[in-house]
PDB file of N, CA and C in Angstrom:
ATOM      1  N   UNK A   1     -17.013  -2.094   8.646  1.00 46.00           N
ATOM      2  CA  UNK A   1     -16.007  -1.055   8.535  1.00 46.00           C
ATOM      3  C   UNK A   1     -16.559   0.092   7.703  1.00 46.00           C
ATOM      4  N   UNK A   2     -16.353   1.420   8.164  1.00 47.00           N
ATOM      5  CA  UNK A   2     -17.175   2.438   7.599  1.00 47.00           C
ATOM      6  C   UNK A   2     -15.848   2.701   6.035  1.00 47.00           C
ATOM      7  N   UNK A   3     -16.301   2.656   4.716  1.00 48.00           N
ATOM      8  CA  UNK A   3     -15.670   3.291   4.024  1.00 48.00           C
ATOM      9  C   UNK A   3     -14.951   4.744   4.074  1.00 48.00           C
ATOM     10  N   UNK A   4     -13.486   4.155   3.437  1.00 47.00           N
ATOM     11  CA  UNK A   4     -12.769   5.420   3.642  1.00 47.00           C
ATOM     12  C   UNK A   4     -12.186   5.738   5.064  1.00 47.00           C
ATOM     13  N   UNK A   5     -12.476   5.114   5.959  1.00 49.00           N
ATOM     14  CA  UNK A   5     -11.592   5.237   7.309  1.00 49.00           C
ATOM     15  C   UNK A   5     -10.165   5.725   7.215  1.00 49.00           C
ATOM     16  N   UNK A   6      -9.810   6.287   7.885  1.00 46.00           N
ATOM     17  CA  UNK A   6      -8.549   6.502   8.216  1.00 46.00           C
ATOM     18  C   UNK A   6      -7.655   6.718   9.395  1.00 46.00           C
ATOM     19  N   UNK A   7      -7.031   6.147   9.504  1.00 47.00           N
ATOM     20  CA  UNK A   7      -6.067   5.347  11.260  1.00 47.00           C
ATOM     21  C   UNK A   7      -4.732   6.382  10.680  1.00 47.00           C
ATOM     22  N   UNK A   8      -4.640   6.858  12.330  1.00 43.00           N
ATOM     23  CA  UNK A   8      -3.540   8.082  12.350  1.00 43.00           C
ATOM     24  C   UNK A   8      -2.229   7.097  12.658  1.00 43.00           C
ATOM     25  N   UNK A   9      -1.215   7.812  12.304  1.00 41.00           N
ATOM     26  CA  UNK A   9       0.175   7.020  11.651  1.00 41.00           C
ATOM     27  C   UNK A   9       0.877   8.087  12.941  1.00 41.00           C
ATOM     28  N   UNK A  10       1.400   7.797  13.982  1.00 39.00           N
ATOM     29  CA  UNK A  10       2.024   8.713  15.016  1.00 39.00           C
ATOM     30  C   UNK A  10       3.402   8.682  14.217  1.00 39.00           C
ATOM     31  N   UNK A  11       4.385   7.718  14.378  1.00 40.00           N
ATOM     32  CA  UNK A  11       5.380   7.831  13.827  1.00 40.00           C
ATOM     33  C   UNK A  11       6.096   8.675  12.698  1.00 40.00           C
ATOM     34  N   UNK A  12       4.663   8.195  11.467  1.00 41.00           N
ATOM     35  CA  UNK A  12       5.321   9.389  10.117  1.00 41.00           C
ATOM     36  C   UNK A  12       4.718  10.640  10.333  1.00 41.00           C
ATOM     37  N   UNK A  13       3.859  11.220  11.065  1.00 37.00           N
ATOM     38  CA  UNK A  13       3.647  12.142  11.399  1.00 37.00           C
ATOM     39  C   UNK A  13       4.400  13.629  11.563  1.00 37.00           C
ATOM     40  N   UNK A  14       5.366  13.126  12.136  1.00 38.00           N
ATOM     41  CA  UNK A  14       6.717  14.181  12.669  1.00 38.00           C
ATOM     42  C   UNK A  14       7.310  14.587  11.102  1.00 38.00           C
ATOM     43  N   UNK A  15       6.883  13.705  10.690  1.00 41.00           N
ATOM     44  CA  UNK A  15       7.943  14.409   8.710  1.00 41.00           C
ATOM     45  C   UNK A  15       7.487  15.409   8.760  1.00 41.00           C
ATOM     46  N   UNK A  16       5.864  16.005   8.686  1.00 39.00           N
ATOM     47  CA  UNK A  16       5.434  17.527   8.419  1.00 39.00           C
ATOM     48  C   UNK A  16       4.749  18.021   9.597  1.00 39.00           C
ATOM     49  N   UNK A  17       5.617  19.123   9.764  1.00 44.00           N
ATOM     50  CA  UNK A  17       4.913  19.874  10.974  1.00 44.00           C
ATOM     51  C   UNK A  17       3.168  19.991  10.601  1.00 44.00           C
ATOM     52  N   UNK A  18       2.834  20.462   9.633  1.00 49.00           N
ATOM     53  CA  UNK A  18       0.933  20.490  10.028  1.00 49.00           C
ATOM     54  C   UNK A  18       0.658  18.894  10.229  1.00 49.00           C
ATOM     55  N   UNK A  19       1.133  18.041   9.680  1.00 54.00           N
ATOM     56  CA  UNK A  19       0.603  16.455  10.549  1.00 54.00           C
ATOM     57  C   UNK A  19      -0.622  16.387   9.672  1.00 54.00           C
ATOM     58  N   UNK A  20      -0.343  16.818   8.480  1.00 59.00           N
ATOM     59  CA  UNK A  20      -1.089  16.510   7.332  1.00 59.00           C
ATOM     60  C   UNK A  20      -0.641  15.175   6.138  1.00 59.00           C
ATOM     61  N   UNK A  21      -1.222  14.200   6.559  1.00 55.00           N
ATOM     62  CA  UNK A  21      -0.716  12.773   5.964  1.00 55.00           C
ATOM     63  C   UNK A  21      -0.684  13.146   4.389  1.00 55.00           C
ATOM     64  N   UNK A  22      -1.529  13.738   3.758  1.00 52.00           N
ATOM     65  CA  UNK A  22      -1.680  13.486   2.297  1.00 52.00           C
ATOM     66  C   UNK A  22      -0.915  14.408   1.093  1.00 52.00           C
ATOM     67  N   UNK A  23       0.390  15.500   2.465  1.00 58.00           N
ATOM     68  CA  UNK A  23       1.222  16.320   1.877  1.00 58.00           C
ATOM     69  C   UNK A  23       2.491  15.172   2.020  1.00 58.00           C
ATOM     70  N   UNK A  24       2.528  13.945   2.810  1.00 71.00           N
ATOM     71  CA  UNK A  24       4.066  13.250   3.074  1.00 71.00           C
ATOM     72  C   UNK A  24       4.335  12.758   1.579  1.00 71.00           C
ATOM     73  N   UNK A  25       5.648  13.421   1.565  1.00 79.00           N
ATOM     74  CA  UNK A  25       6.263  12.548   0.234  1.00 79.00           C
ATOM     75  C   UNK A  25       5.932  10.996  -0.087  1.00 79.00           C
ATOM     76  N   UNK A  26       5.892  10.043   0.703  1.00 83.00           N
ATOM     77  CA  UNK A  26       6.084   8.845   0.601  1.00 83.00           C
ATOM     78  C   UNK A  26       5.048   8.339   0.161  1.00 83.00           C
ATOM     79  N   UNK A  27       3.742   9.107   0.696  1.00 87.00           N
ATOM     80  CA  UNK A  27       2.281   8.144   0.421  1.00 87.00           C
ATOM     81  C   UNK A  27       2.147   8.585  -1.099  1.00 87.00           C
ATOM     82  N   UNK A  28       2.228   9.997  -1.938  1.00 86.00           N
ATOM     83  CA  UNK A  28       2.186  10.399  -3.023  1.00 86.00           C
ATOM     84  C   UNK A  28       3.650   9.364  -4.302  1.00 86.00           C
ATOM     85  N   UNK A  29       4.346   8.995  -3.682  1.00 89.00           N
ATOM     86  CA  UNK A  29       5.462   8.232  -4.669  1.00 89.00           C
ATOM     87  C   UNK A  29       4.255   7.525  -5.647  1.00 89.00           C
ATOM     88  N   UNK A  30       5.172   7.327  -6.653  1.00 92.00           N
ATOM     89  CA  UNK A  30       4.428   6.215  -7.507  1.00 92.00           C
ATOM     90  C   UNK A  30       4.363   4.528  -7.241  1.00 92.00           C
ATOM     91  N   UNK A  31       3.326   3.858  -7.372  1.00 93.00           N
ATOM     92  CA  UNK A  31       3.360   2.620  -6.454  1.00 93.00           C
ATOM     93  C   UNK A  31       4.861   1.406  -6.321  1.00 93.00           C
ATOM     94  N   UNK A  32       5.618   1.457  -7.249  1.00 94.00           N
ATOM     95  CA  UNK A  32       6.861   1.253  -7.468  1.00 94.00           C
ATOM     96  C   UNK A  32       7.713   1.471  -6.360  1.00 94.00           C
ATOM     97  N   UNK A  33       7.902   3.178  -6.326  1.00 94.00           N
ATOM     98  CA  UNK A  33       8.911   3.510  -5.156  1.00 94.00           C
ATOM     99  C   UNK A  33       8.142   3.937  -4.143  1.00 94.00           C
ATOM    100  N   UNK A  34       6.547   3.655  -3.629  1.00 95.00           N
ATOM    101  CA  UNK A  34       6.042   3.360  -2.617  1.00 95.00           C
ATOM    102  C   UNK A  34       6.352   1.742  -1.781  1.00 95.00           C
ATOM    103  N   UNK A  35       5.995   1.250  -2.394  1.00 95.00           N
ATOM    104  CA  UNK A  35       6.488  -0.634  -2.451  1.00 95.00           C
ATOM    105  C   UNK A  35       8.074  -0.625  -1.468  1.00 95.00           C
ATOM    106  N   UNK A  36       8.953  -0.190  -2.456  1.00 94.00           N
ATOM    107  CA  UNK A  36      10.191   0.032  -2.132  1.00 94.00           C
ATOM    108  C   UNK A  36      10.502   0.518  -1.332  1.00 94.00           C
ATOM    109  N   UNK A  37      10.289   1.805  -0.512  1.00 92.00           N
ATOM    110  CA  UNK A  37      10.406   2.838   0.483  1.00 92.00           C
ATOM    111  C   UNK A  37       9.564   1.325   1.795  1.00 92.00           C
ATOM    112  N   UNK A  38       8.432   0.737   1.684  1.00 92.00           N
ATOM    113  CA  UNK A  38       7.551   0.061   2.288  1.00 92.00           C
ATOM    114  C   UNK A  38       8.295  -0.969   2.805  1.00 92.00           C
ATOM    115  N   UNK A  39       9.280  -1.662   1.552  1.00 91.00           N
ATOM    116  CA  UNK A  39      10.288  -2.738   1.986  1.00 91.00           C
ATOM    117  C   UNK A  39      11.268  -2.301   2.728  1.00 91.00           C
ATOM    118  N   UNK A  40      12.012  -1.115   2.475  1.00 89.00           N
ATOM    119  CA  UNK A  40      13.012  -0.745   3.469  1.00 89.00           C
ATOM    120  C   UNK A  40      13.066  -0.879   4.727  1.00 89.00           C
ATOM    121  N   UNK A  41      11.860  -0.645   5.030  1.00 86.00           N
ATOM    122  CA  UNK A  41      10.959  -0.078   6.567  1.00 86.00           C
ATOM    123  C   UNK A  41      10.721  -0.922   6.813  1.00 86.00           C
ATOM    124  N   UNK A  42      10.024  -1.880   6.407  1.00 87.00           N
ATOM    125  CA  UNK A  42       9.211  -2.729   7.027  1.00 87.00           C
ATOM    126  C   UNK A  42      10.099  -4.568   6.435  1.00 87.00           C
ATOM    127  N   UNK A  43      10.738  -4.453   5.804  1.00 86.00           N
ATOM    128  CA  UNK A  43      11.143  -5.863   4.985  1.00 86.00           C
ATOM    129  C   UNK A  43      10.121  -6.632   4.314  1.00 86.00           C
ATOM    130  N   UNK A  44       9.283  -5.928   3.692  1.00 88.00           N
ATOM    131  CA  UNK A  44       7.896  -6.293   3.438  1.00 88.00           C
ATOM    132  C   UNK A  44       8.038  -7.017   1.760  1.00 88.00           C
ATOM    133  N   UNK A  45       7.852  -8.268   1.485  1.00 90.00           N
ATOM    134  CA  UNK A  45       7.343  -8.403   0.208  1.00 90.00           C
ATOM    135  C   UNK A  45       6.116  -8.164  -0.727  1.00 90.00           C
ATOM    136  N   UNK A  46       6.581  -7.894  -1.927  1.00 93.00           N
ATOM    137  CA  UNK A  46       5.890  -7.904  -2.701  1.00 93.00           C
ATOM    138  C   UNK A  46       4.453  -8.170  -2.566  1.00 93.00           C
ATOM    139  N   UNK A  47       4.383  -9.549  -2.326  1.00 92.00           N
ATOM    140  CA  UNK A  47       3.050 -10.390  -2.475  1.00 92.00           C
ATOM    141  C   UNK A  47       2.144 -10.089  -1.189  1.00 92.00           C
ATOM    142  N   UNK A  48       3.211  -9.922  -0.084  1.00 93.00           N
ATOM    143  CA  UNK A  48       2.503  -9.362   1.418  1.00 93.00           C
ATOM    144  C   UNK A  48       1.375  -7.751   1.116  1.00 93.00           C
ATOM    145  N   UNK A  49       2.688  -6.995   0.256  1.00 95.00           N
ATOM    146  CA  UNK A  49       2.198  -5.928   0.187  1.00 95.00           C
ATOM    147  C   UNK A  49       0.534  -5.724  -0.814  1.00 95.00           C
ATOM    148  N   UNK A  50       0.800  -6.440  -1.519  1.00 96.00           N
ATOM    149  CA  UNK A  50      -0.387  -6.372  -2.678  1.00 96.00           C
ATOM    150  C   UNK A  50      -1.323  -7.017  -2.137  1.00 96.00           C
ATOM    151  N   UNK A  51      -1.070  -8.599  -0.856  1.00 95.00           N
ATOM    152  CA  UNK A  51      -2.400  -8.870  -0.440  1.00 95.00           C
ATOM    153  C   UNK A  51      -2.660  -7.943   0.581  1.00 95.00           C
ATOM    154  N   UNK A  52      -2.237  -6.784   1.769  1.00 96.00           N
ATOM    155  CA  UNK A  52      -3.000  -6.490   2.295  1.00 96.00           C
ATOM    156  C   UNK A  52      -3.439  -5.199   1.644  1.00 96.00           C
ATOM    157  N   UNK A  53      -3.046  -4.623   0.560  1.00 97.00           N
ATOM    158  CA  UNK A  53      -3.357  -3.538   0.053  1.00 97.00           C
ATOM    159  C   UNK A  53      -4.673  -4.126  -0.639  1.00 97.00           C
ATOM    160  N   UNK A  54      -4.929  -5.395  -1.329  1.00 96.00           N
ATOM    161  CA  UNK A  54      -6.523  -5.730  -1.943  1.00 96.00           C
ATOM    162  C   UNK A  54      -6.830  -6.401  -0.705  1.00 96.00           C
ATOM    163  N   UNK A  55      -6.804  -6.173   0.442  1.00 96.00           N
ATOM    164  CA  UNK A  55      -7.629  -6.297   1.227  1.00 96.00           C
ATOM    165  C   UNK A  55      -8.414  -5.037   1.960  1.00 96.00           C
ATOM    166  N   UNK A  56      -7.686  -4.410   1.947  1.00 96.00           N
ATOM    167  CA  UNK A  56      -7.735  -3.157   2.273  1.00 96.00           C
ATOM    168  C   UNK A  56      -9.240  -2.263   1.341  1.00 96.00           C
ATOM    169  N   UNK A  57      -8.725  -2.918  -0.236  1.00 96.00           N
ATOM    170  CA  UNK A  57      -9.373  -2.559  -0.763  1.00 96.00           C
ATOM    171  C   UNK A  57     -10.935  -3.210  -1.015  1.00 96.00           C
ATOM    172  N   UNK A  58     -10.636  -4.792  -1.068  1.00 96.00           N
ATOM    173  CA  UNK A  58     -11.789  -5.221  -0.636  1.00 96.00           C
ATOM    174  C   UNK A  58     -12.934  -5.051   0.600  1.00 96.00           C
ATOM    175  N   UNK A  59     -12.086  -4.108   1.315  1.00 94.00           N
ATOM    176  CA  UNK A  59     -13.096  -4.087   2.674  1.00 94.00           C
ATOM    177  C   UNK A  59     -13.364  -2.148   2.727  1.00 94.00           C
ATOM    178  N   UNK A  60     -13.542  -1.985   1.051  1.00 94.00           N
ATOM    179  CA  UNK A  60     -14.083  -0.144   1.454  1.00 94.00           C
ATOM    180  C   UNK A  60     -13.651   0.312   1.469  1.00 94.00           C
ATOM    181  N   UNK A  61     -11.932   0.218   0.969  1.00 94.00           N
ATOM    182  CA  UNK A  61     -11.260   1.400   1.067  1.00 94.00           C
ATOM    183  C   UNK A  61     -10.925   1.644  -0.400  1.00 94.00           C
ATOM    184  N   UNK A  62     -11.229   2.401  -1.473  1.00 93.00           N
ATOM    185  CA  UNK A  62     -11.586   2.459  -2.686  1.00 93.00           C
ATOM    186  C   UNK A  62     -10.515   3.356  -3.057  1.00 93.00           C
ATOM    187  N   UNK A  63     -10.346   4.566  -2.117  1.00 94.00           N
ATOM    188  CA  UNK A  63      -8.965   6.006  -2.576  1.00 94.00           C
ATOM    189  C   UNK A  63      -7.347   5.456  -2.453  1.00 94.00           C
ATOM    190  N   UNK A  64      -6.553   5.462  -3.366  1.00 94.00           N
ATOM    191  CA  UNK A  64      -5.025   4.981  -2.858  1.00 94.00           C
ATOM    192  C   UNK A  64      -4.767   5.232  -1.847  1.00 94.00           C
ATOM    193  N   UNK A  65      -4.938   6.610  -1.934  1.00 92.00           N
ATOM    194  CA  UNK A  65      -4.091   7.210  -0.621  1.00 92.00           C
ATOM    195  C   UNK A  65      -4.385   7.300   0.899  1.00 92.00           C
ATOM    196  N   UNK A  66      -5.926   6.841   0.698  1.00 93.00           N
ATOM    197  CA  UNK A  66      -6.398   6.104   2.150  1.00 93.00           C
ATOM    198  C   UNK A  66      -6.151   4.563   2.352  1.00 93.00           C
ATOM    199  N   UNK A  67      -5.873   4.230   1.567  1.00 95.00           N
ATOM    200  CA  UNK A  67      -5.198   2.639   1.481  1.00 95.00           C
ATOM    201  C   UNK A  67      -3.990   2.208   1.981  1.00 95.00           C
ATOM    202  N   UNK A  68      -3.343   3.495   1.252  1.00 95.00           N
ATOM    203  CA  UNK A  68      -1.831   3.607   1.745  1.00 95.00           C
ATOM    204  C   UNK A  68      -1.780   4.235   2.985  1.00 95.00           C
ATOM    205  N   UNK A  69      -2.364   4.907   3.529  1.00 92.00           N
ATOM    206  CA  UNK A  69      -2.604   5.269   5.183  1.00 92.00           C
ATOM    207  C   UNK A  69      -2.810   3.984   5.825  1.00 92.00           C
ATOM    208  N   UNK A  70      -3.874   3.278   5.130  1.00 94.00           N
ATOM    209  CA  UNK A  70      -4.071   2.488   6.312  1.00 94.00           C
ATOM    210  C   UNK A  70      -3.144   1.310   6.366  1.00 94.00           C
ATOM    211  N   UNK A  71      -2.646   1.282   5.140  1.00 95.00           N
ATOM    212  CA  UNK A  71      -1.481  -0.114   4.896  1.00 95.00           C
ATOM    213  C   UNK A  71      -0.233   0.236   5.581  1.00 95.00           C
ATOM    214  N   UNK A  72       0.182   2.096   6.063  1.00 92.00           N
ATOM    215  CA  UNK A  72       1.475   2.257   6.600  1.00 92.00           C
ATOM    216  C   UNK A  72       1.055   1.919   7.947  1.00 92.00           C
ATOM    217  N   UNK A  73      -0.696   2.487   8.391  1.00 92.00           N
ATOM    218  CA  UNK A  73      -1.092   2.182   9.832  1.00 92.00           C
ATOM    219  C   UNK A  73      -0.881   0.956  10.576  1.00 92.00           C
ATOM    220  N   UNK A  74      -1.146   0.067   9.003  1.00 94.00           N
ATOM    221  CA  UNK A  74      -0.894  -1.544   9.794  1.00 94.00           C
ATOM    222  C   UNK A  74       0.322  -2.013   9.954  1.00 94.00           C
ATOM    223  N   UNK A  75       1.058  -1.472   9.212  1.00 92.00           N
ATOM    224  CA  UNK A  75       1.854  -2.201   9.185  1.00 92.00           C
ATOM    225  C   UNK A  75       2.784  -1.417  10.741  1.00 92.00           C
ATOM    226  N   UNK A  76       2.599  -0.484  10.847  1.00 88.00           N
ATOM    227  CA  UNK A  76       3.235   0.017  12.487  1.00 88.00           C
ATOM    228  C   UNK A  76       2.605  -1.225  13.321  1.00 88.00           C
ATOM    229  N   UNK A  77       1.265  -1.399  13.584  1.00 90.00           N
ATOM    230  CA  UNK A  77       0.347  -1.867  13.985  1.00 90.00           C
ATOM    231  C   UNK A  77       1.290  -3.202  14.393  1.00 90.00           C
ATOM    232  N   UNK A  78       1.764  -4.028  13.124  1.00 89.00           N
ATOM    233  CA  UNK A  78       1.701  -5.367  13.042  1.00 89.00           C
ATOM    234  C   UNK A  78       3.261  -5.508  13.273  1.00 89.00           C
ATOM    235  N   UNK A  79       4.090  -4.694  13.317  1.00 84.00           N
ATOM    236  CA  UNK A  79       5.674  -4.994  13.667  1.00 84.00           C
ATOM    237  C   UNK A  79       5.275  -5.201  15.170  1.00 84.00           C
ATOM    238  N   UNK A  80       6.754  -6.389  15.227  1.00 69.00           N
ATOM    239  CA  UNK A  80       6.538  -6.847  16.755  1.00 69.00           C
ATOM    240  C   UNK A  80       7.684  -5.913  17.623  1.00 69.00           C
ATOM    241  N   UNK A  81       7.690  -5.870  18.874  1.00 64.00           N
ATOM    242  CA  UNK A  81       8.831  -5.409  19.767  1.00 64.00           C
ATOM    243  C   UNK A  81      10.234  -5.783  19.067  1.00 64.00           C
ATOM    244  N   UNK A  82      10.241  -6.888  18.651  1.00 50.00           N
ATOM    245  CA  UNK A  82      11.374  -7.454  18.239  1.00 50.00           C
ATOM    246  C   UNK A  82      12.050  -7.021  17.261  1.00 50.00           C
ATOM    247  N   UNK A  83      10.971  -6.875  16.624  1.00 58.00           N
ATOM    248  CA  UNK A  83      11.489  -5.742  14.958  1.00 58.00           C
ATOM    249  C   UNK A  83      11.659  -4.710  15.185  1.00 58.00           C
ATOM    250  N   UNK A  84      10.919  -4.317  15.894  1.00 56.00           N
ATOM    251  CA  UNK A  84      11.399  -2.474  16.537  1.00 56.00           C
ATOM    252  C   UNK A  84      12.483  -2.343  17.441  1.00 56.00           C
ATOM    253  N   UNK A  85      12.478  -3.043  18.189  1.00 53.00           N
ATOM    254  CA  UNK A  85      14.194  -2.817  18.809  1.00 53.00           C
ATOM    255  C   UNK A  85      15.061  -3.780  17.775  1.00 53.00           C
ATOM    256  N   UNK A  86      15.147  -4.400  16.271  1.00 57.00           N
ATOM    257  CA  UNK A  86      16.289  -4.275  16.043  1.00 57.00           C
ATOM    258  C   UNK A  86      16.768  -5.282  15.791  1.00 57.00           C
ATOM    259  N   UNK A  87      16.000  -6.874  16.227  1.00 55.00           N
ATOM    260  CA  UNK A  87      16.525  -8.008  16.840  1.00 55.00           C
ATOM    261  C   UNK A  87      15.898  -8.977  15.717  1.00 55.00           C
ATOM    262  N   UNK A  88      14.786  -8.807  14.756  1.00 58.00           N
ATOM    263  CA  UNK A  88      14.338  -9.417  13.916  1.00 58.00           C
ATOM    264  C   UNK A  88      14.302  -8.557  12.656  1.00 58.00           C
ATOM    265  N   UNK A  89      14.392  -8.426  11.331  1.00 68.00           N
ATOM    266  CA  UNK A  89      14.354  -7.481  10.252  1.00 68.00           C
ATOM    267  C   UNK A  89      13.157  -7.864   9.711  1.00 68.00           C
ATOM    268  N   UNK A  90      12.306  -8.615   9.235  1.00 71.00           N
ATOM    269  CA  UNK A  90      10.873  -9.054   8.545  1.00 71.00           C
ATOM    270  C   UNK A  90       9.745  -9.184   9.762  1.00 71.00           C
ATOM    271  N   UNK A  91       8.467  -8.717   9.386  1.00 78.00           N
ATOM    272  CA  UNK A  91       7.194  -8.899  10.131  1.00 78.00           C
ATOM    273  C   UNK A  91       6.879 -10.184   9.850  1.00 78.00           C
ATOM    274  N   UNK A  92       6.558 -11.099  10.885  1.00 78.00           N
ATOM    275  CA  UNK A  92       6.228 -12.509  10.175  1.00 78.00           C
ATOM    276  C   UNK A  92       4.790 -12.438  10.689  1.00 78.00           C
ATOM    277  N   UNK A  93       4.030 -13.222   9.491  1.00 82.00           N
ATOM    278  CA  UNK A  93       2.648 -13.622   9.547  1.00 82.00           C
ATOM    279  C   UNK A  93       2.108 -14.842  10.037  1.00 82.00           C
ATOM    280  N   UNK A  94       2.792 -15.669   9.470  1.00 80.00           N
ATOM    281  CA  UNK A  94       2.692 -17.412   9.561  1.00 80.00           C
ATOM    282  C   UNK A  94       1.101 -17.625   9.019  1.00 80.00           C
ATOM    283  N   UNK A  95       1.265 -18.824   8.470  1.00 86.00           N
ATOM    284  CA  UNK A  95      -0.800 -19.466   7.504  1.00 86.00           C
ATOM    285  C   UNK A  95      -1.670 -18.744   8.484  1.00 86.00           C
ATOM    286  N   UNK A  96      -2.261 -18.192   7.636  1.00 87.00           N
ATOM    287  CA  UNK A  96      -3.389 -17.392   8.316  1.00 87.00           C
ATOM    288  C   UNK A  96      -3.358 -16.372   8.809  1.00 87.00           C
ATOM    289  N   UNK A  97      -2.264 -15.743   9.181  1.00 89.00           N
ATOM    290  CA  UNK A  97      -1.886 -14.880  10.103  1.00 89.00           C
ATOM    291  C   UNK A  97      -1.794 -13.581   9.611  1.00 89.00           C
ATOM    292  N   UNK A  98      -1.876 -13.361   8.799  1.00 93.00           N
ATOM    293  CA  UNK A  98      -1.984 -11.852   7.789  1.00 93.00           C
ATOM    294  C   UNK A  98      -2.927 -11.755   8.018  1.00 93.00           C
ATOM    295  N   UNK A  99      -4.428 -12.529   7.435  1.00 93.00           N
ATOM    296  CA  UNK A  99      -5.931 -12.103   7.388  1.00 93.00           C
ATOM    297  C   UNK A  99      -5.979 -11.800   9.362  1.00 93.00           C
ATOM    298  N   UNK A 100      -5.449 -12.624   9.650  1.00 93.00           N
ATOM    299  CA  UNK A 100      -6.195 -12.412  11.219  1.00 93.00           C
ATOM    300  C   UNK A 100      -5.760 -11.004  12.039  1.00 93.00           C
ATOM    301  N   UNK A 101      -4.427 -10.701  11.298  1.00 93.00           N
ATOM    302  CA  UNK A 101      -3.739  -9.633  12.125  1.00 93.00           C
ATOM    303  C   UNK A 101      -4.540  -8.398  11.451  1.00 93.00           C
ATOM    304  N   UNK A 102      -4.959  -8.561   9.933  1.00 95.00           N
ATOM    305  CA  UNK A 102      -5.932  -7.218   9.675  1.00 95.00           C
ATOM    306  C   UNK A 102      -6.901  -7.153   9.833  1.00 95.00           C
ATOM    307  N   UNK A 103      -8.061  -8.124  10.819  1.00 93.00           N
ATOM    308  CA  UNK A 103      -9.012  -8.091  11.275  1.00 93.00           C
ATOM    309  C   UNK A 103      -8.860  -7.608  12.668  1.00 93.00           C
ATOM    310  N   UNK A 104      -7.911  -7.897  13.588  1.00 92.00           N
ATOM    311  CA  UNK A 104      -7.813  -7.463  14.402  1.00 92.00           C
ATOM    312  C   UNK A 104      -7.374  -5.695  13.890  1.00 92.00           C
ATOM    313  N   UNK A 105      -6.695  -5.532  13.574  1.00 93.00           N
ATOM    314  CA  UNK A 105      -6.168  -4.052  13.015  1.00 93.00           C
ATOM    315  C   UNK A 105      -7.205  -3.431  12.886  1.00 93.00           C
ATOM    316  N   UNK A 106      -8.801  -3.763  12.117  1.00 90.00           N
ATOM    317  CA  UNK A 106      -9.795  -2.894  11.758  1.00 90.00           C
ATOM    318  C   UNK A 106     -10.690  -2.998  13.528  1.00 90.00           C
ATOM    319  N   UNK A 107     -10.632  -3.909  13.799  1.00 90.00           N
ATOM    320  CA  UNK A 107     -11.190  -3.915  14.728  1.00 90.00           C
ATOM    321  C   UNK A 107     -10.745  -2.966  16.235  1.00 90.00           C
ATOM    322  N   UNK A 108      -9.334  -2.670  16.062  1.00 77.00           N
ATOM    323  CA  UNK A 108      -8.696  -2.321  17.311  1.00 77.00           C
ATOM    324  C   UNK A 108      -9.017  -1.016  17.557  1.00 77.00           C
TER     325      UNK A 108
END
């Protein structure tokens, strides 16, 4: 994985007309009410969030705010149909299934 990558986010995109990720309110919050804003959206815990964010970081991605790009990227990435139309509220991983879904994610 080339350090510093960054995977385009279609969805949050539309917040700012130039489609400049690193002016969106949300990625700049402080990691607190980033987390929080992250759970809303996504039903994401805590512990989910912090392991794929040090994974993220373990694999070269060193800047927050490319971290947090790529952690909002995955996590679009990793919601199922089901959660997006409405019908499930949490992304489920199941043993193992986090590491495998962000290998596939870097890979895709």
């Amino acid at each position: 994985m080339q350090k510093e990558s960054v995977r385009p986010i279609f969805p949050i995109l539309t917040e700012k007309k130039n489609g400049r990720l690193e002016d969106m309110k949300y990625i700049n919050l402080p990691d607190r009410l980033f987390f929080e804003w992250c759970r809303q959206q996504y039903a994401l815990n805590r512990g989910v969030y912090n392991a794929i964010d040090n994974w993220f970081y373990q694999n070269g991605i060193d800047h927050i705010l490319y971290r947090r790009i790529n952690l909002l990227a995955f996590l679009e990435f990793a919601a199922s149909p089901a959660q997006a139309a409405g019908k499930t509220k949490f992304i489920k991983f199941g043993s193992g299934g986090l590491t495998k879904k962000l290998q596939e994610f870097i890979a895709d």
